Coordinates of C-alpha atoms and ligand atoms in Angstrom, one line a residue:
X1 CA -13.8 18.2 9.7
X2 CA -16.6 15.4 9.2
X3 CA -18.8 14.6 6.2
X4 CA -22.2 13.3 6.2
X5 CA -22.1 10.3 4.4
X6 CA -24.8 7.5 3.2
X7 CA -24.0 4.0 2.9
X8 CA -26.0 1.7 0.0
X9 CA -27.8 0.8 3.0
X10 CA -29.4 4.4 3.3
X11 CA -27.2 4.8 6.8
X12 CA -26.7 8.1 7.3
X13 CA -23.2 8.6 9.6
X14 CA -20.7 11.2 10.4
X15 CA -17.6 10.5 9.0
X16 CA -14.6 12.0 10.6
X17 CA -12.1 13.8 7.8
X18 CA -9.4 15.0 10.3
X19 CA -6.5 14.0 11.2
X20 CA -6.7 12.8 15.3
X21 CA -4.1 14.1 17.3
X22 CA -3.7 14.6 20.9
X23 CA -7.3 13.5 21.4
X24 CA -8.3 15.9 18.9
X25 CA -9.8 16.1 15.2
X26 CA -7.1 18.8 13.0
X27 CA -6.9 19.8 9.6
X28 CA -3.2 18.9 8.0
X29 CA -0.7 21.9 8.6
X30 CA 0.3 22.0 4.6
X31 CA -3.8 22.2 3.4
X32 CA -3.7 18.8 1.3
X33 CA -6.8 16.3 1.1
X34 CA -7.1 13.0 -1.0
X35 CA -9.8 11.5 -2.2
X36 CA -11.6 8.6 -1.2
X37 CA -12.7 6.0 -3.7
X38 CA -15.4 3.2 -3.9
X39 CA -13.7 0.6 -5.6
X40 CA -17.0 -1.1 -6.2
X41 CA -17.9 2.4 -8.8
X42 CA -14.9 3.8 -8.5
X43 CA -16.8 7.2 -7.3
X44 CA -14.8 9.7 -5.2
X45 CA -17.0 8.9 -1.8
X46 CA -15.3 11.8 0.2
X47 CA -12.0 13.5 1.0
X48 CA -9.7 13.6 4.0
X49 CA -7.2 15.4 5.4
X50 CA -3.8 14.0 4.5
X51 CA -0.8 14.5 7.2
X52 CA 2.6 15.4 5.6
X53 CA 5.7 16.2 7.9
X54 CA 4.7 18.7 10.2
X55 CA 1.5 16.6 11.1
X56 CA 3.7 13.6 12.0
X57 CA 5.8 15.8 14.4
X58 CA 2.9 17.2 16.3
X59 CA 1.7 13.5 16.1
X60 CA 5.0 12.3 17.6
X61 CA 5.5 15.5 19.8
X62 CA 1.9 14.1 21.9
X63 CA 2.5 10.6 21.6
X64 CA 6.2 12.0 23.4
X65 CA 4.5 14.1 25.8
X66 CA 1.7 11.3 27.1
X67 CA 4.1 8.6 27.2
X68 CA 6.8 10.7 29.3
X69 CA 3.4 12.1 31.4
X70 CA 0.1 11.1 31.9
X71 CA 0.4 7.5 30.2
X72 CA 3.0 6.9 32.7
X73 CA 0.8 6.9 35.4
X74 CA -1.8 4.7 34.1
X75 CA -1.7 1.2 36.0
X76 CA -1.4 -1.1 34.2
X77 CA -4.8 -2.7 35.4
X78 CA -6.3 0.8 33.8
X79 CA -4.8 0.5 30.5
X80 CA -6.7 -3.4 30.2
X81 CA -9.9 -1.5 31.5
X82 CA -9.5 1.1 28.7
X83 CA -8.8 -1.3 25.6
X84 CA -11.6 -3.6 27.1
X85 CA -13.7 -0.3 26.7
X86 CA -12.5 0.4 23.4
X87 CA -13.5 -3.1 22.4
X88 CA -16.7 -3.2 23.3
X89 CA -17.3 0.8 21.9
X90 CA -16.5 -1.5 18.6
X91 CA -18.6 -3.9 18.9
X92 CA -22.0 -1.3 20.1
X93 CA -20.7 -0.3 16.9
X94 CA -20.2 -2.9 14.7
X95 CA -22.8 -2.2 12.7
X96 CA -21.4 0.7 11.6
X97 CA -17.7 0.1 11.0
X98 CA -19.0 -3.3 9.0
X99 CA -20.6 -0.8 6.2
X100 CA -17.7 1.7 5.7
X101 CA -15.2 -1.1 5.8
X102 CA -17.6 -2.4 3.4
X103 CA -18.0 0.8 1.1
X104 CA -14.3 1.8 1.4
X105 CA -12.4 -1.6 1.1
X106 CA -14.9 -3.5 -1.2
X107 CA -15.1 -6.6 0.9
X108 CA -18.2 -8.2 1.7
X109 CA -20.4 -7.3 4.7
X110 CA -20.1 -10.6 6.5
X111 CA -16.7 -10.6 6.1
X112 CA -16.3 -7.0 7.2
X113 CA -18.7 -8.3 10.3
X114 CA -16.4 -10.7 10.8
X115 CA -13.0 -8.4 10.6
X116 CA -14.9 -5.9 12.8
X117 CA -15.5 -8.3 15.5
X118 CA -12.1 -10.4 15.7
X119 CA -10.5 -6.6 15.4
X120 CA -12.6 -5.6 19.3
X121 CA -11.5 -9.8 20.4
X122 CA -8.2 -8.7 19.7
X123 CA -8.3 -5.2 21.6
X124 CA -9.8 -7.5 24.1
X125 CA -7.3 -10.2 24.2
X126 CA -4.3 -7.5 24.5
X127 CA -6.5 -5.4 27.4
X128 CA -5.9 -8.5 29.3
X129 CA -2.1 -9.1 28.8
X130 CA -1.8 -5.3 30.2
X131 CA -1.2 -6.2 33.4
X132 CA 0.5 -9.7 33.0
X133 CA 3.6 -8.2 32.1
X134 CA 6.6 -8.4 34.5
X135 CA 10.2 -9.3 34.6
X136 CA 12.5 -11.5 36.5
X137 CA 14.3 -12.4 39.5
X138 CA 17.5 -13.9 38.2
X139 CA 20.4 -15.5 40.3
X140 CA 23.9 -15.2 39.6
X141 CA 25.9 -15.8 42.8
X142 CA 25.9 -15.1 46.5
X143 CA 26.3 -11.4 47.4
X144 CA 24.1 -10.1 44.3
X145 CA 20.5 -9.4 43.7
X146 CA 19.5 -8.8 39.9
X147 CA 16.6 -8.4 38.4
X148 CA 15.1 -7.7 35.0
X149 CA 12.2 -5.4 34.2
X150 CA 10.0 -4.9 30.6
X151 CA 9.3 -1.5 30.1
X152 CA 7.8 -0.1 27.1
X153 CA 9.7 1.1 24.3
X154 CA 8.2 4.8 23.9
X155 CA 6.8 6.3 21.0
X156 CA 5.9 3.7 18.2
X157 CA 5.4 4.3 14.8
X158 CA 2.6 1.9 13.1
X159 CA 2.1 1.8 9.3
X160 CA -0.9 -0.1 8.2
X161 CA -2.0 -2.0 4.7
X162 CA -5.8 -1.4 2.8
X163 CA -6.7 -5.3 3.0
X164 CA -7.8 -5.7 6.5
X165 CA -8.0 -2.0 7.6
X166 CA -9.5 -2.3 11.0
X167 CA -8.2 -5.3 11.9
X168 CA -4.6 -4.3 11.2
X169 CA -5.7 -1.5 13.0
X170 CA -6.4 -3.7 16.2
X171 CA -3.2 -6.3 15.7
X172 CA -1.2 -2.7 15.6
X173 CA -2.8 -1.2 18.4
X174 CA -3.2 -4.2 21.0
X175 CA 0.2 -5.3 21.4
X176 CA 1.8 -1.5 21.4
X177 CA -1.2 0.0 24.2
X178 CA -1.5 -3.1 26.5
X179 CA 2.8 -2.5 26.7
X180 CA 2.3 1.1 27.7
X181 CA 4.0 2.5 24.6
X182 CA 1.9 5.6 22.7
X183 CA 1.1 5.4 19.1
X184 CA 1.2 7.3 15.7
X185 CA -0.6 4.9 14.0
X186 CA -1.0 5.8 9.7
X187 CA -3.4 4.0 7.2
X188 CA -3.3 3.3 3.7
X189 CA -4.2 5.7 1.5
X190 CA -7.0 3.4 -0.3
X191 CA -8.5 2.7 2.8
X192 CA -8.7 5.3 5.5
X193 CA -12.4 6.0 6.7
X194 CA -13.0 2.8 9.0
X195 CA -10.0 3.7 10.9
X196 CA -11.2 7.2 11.7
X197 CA -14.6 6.2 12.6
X198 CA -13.0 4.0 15.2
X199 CA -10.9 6.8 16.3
X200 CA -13.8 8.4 17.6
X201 CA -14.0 6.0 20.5
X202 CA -10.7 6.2 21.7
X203 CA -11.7 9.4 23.6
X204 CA -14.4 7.4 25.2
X205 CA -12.7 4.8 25.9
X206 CA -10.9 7.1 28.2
X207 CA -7.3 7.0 26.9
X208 CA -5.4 10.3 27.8
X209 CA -4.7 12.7 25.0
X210 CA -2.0 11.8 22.3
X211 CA -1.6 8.1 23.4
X212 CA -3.4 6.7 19.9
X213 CA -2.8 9.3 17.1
X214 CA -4.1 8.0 13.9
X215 CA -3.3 10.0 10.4
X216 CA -4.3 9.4 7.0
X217 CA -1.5 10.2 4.6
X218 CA 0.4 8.8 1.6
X219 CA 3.4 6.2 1.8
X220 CA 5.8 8.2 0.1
X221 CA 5.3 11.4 2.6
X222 CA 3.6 10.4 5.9
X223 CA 5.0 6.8 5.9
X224 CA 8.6 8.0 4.8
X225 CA 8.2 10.9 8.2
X226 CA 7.2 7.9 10.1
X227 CA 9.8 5.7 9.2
X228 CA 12.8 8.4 9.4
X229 CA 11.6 10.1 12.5
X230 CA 14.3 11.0 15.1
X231 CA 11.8 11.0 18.0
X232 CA 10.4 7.4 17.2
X233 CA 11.5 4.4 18.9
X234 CA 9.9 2.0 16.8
X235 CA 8.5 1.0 13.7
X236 CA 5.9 -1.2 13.1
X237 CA 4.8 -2.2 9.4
X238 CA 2.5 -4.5 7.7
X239 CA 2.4 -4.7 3.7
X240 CA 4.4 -5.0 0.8
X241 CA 8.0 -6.4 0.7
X242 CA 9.6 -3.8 -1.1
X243 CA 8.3 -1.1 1.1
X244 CA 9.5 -3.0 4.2
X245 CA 13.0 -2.9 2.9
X246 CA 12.4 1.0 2.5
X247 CA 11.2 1.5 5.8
X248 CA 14.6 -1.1 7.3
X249 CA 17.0 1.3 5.5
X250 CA 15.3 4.5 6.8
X251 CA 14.9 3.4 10.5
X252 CA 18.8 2.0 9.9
X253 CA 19.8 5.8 8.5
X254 CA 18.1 8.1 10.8
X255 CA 18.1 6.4 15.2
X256 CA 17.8 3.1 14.5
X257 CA 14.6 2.5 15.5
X258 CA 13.5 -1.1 16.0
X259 CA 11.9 -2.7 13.7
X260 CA 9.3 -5.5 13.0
X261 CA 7.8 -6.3 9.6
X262 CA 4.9 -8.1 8.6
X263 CA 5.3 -8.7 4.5
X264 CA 4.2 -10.5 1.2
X265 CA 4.1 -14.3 0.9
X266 CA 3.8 -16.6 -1.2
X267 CA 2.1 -19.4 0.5
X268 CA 2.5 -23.3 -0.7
X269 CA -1.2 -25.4 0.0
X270 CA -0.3 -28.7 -0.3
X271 CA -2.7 -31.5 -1.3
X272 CA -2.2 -35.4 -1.3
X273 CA -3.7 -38.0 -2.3
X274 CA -5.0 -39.4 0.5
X275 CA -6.7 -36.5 1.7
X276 CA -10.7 -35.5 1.7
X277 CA -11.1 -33.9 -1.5
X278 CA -14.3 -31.4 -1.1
X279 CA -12.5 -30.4 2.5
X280 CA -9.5 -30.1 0.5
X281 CA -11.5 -27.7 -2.3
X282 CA -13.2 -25.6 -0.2
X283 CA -10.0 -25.1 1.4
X284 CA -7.8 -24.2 -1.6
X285 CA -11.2 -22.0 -2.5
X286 CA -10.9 -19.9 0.9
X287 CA -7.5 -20.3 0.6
X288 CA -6.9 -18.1 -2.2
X289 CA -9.7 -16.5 -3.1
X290 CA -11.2 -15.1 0.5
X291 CA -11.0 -11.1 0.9
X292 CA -10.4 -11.4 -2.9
X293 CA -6.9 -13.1 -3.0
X294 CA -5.6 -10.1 -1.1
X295 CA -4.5 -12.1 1.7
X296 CA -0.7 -11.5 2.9
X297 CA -0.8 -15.4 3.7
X298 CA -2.8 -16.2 0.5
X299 CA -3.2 -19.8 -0.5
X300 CA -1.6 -18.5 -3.9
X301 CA 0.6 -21.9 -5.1
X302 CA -1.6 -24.6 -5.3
X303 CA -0.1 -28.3 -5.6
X304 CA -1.8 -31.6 -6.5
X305 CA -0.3 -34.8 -5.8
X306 CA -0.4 -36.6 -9.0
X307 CA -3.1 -39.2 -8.1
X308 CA -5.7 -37.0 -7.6
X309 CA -4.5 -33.7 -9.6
X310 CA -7.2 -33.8 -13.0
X311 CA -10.0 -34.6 -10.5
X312 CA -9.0 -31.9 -8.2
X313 CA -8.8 -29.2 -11.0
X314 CA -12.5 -30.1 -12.0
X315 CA -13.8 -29.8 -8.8
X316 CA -11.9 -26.9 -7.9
X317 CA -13.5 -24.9 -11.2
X318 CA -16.8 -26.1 -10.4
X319 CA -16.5 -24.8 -6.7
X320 CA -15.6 -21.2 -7.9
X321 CA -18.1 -21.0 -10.1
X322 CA -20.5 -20.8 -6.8
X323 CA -18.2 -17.6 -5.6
X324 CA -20.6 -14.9 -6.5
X325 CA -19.1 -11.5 -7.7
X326 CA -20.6 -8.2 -7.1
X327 CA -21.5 -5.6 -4.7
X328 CA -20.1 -6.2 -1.5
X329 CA -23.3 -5.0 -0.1
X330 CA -25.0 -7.5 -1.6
X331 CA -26.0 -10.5 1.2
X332 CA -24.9 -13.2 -1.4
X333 CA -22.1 -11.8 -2.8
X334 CA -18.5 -13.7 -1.8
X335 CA -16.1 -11.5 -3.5
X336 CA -15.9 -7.7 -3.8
X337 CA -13.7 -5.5 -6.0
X338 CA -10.4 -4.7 -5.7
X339 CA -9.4 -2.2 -3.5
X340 CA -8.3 0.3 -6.4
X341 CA -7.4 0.9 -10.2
X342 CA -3.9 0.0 -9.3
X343 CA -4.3 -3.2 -8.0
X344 CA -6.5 -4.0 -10.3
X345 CA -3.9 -3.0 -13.2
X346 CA -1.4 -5.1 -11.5
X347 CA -3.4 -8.1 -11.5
X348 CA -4.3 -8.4 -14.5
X349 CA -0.8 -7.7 -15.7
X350 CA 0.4 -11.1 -14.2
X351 CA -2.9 -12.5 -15.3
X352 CA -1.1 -11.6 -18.7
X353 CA 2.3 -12.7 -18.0
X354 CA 0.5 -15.8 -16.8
X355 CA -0.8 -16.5 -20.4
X356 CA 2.4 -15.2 -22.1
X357 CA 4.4 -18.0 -19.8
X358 CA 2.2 -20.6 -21.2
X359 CA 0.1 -21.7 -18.2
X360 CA -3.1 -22.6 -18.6
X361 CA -6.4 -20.6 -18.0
X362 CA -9.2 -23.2 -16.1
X363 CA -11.2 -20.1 -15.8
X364 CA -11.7 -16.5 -15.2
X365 CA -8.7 -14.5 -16.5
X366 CA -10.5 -11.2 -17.3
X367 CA -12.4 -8.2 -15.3
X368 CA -15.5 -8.7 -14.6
X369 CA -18.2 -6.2 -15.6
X370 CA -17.0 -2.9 -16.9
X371 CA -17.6 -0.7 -13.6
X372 CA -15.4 -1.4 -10.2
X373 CA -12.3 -3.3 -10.1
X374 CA -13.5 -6.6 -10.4
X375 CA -11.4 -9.6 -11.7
X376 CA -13.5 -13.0 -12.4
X377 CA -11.6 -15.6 -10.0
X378 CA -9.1 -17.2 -12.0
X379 CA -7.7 -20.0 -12.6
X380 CA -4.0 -21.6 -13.7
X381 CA -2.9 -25.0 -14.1
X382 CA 0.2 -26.0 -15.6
X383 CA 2.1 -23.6 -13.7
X384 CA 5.7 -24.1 -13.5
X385 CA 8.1 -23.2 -10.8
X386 CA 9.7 -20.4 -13.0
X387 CA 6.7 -18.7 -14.1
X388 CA 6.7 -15.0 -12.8
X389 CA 2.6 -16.5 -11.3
X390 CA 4.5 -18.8 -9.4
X391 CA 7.2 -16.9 -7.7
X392 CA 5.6 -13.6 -7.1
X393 CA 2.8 -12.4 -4.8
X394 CA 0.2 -11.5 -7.1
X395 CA -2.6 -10.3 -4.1
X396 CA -5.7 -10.8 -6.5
X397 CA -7.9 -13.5 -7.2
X398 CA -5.9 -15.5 -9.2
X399 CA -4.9 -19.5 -8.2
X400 CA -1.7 -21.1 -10.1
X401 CA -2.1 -25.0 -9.6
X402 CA 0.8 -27.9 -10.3
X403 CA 1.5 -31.3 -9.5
X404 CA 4.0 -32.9 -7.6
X405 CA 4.9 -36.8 -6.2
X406 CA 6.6 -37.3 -3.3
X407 CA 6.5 -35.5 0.1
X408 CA 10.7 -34.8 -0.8
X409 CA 9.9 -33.1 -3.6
X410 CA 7.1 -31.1 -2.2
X411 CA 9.1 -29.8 0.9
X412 CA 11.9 -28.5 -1.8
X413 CA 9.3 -26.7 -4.0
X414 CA 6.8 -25.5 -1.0
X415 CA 9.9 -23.3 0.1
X416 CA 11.5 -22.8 -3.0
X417 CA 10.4 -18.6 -3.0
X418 CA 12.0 -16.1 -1.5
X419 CA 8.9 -15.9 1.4
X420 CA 8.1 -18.1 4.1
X421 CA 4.6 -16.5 5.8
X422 CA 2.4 -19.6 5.6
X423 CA 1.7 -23.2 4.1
X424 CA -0.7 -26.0 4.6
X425 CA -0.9 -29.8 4.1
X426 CA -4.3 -31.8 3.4
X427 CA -4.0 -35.2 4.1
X428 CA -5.0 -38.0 6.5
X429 CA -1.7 -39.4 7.2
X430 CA -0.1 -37.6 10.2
X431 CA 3.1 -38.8 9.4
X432 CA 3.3 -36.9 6.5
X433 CA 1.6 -33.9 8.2
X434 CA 4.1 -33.7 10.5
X435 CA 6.7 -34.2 8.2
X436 CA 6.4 -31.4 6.0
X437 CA 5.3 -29.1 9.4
X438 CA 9.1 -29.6 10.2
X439 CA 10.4 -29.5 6.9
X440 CA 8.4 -26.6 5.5
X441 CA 10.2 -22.6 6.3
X442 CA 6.7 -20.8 7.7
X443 CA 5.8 -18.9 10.3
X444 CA 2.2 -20.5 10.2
X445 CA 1.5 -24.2 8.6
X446 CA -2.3 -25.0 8.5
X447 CA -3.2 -28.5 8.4
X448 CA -6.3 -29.7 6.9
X449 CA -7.6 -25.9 6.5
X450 CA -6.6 -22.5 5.6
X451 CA -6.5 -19.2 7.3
X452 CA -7.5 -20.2 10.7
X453 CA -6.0 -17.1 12.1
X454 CA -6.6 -16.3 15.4
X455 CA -5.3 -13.3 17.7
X456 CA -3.9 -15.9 20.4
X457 CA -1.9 -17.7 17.9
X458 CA 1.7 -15.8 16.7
X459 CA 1.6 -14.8 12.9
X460 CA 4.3 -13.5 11.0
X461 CA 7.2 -14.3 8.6
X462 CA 9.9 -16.5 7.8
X463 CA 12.9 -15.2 5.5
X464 CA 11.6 -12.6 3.1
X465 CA 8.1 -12.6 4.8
X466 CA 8.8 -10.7 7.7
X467 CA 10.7 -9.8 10.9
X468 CA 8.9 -10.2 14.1
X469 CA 5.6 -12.2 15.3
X470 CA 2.2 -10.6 15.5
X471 CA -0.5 -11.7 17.7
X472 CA -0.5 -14.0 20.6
X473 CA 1.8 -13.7 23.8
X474 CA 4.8 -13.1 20.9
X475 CA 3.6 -9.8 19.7
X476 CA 4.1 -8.2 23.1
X477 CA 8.0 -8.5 22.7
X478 CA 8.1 -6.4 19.7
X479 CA 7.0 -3.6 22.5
X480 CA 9.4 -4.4 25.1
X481 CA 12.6 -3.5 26.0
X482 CA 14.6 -5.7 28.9
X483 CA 16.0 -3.6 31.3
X484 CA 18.3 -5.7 33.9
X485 CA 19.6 -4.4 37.4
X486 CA 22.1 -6.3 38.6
X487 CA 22.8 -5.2 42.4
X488 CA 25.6 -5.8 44.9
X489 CA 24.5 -6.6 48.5
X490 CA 27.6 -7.6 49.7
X491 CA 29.9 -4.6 49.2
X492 CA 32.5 -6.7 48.3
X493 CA 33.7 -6.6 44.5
X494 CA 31.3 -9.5 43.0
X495 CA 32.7 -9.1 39.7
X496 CA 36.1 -11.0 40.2
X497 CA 34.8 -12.7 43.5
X498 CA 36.1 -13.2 46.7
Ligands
NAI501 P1 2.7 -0.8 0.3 O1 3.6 -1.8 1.1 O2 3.5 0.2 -0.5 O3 1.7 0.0 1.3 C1 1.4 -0.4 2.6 C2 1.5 0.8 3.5 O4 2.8 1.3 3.5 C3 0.6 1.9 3.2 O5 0.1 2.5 4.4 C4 1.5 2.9 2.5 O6 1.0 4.2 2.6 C5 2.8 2.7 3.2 N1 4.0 3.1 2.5 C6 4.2 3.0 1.1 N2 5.4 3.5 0.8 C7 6.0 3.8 2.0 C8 7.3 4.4 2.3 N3 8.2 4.6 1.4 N4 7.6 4.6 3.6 C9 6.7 4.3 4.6 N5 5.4 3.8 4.3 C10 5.1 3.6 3.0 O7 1.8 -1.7 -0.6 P2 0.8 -1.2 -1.8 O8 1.5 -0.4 -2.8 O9 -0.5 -0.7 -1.3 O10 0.6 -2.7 -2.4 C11 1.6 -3.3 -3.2 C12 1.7 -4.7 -3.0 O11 2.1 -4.9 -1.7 C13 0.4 -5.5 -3.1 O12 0.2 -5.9 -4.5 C14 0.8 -6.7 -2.3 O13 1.5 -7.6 -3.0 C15 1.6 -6.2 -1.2 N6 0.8 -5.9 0.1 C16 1.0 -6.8 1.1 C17 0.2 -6.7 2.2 C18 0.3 -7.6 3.3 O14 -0.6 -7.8 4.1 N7 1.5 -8.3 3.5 C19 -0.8 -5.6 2.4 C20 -0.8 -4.6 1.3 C21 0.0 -4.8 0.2
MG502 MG1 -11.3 3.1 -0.9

């Protein structure tokens, strides 16, 4: 049930292969593996264990049987102890998680550091909402006491993407534990060896068997059990749009399961004249082109006010030319490889429909190298609001650019896709700032920067983007349920009065 494994660093680790249930590593009940692959040689690095039906009921059976037992007697002051242990099991070993998020996912080191660490902060953060959570005293009229209290929801069902695989791990986990509600918790199938490595601190951290259970598995099988499953009282999902709708209809046909979705964008940054045009670059650069363009709130539509739209498309080339690509293990490398041979096949397909539409290539538009899924960073100007570029989320490395004039026409155009998960505005004038923060349909607006995410601050979706906020005080909602007892004191019938 675990492999031996060598990073490029010469690290030698145990990597867990199982399937973690009820506190313990097991094999899948059908016999299947998948491989793991190393996008960055496209080499099989290992195989896991892959959970099909069966495994999600005997997930869901001990998530059931610790949240209706032993989880129910935790205090809530000893749940924040145990995710504040968790957390800082993470970061003694952050080290660690860094490389295999590294050699699984394809992204950098330092930004795998970086995911590692906000990933414990967020544990962290959540540990110490565990035991700020309480209802209400609400009065109605004399003769009657009522009173509200948030319980958790039960068993939750948590379904997580290959971009940011621990730290979607951590903005699933937080929210649902620090609520009291037990988890069966699946990764992506390009991505599931972080995850599992972290798993092996949950026992540690002293959680009580069959509160986390984490399972590797495919969409289609594990995903679909998940999302169908009688004996779940939620789902939680992060990733693509279409599969969101999926997993609605299921949870809608089997118990009606609640629901909250985290989904695709396709984010407007918005650049005026006025504003500081290197801040302004490197933004638009880490805007679109961080973690490889495979950012849910990706910086993908780039527009230009007209004053300033030829010198910002010079300097915006010359900027990415500094974005080195390679190995992710490589100190001065900024962008990885995709995370697989699909993803890279779909990128380059719009890249192709990007040409075909008649836009125009500043740079990159081809793989890079011919090992690993690399794509050079590319490039389009002349983009126009039809072009398939323009309206759909492409999740690679690619940037399509075009100008606008007045803030009217920018507030129609920034929301004029079907998505609504982020936007920003560069500029110096705060009128106009503030302007387009009340005109522009987002769930987060970033002004004068990009991506400044942060587990205090809600993130989530507008229209098509999502259903639901994660992070911040919000997220802890999605794992309640309001109970409200409403009492008579009086004896008398309260209901019609005296
Ligand atoms: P996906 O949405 O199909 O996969 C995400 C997760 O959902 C994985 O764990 C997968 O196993 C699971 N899943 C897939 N089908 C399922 C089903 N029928 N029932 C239950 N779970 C299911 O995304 P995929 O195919 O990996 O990527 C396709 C596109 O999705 C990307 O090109 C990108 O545009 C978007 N995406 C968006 C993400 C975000 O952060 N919003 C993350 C990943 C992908
Ligand atoms: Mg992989």
């Amino acid at each position: 049930m675990f492999a031996t494994i060598k990073t490029p660093t010469g690290r030698e680790y145990e990597q867990p292969l199982g399937l973690f249930i009820n506190g313990e590593w097991v094999a899948a009940k059908e016999g299947q593996t998948f491989e793991v692959i190393n996008p960055t040689n496209e080499e099989v690095i290992t195989s896991v264990q892959e959970a099909t039906e069966p495994d999600v009921d005997a997930a869901v059976a001990a998530a059931r049987a610790a949240f209706e037992g032993e989880w129910s007697d935790v205090t809530p002051t000893n749940r924040g102890k145990m995710m504040m242990k968790l957390a800082e099991l993470m970061e003694e070993n952050i080290e660690l998680l860094t490389e295999v998020e590294s050699l699984d996912n394809g992204k950098n080191l330092n930004q795998a550091r970086f995911d590692i660490q906000s990933a414990a902060g967020c544990i962290r953060y959540y540990g110490g909402w565990a035991d700020k959570i309480h209802g209400k005293v609400i009065d109605t009229q004399p003769g009657t006491f009522n009173f509200t209290k948030s319980e958790p929801i039960g068993v939750c069902g948590q379904i997580i993407p290959w971009n940011f695989p621990m730290l979607m791990w951590a903005w699933k986990i937080g929210p649902a534990i620090a609520t009291g509600n037990t988890i069966v918790l699946k990764t992506a199938e390009q991505t599931p060896l972080s995850a599992l490595v972290a798993a092996t601190l949950i026992n540690k951290a002293g959680f009580p068997k069959g509160v986390i259970n984490i399972i590797s598995g495919l969409g289609k099988t594990a995903g679909a059990a998940i999302s169908s499953h009688m004996g779940i009282d939620k789902v939680a999902f992060t990733g693509s749009t279409a599969t969101g709708r999926t997993i609605m209809k299921s949870a809608a046909d089997s118990n009606l399961k609640k629901v909250t979705l985290e989904l695709g964008g396709k984010s407007p940054n918005i650049i005026f004249n006025d504003a500081d045009i290197d801040h302004a670059v490197d933004w638009a650069n880490l805007g679109i082109f961080f973690n490889h363009g495979q950012t849910c709130c990706a910086g993908s539509r780039i527009y230009v006010q007209e004053g300033i739209y030829d010198e910002f498309v010079a300097k915006f080339k010359e900027r990415i030319t500094k974005n080195v690509v390679g190995d992710p293990f490589d100190n001065s490398t900024f962008q990885g490889p995709q995370v697989s041979q699909l993803q890279f096949d779909r990128i380059m397909s719009y890249i192709e429909h990007g040409k075909a539409e008649g836009a125009t290539v500043e740079c990159g538009g081809e793989r890079h190298g011919d090992k690993g899924y690399f794509i050079k960073p590319t490039i389009f100007s002349n983009v126009t609001m039809d072009m398939k570029i323009m309206q759909e989320e492409i999740f690679g490395p690619v940037a399509s650019i075009a100008k606008f004039k007045t803030v009217e026409e920018i507030a129609k155009i920034g929301n004029g896709t079907p998505y609504g998960l982020a936007a920003a505005v560069h500029t110096k004038d705060l009128n106009t700032a503030l302007q387009l923060t009340d005109k522009l349909k987002a769930g987060t607006i970033w002004v004068n920067c990009y991506n400044m995410l942060h587990y205090a601050l809600p993130f989530g979706g507008f229209k098509e983007s999502g259903i639901g906020r994660e992070l911040g005080k919000e997220a802890l909602s999605n794992y309640l349920q309001v109970k409200t007892v409403a009492i008579n004191m009086g004896g008398h019938n309260v209901f019609i009065g005296k």
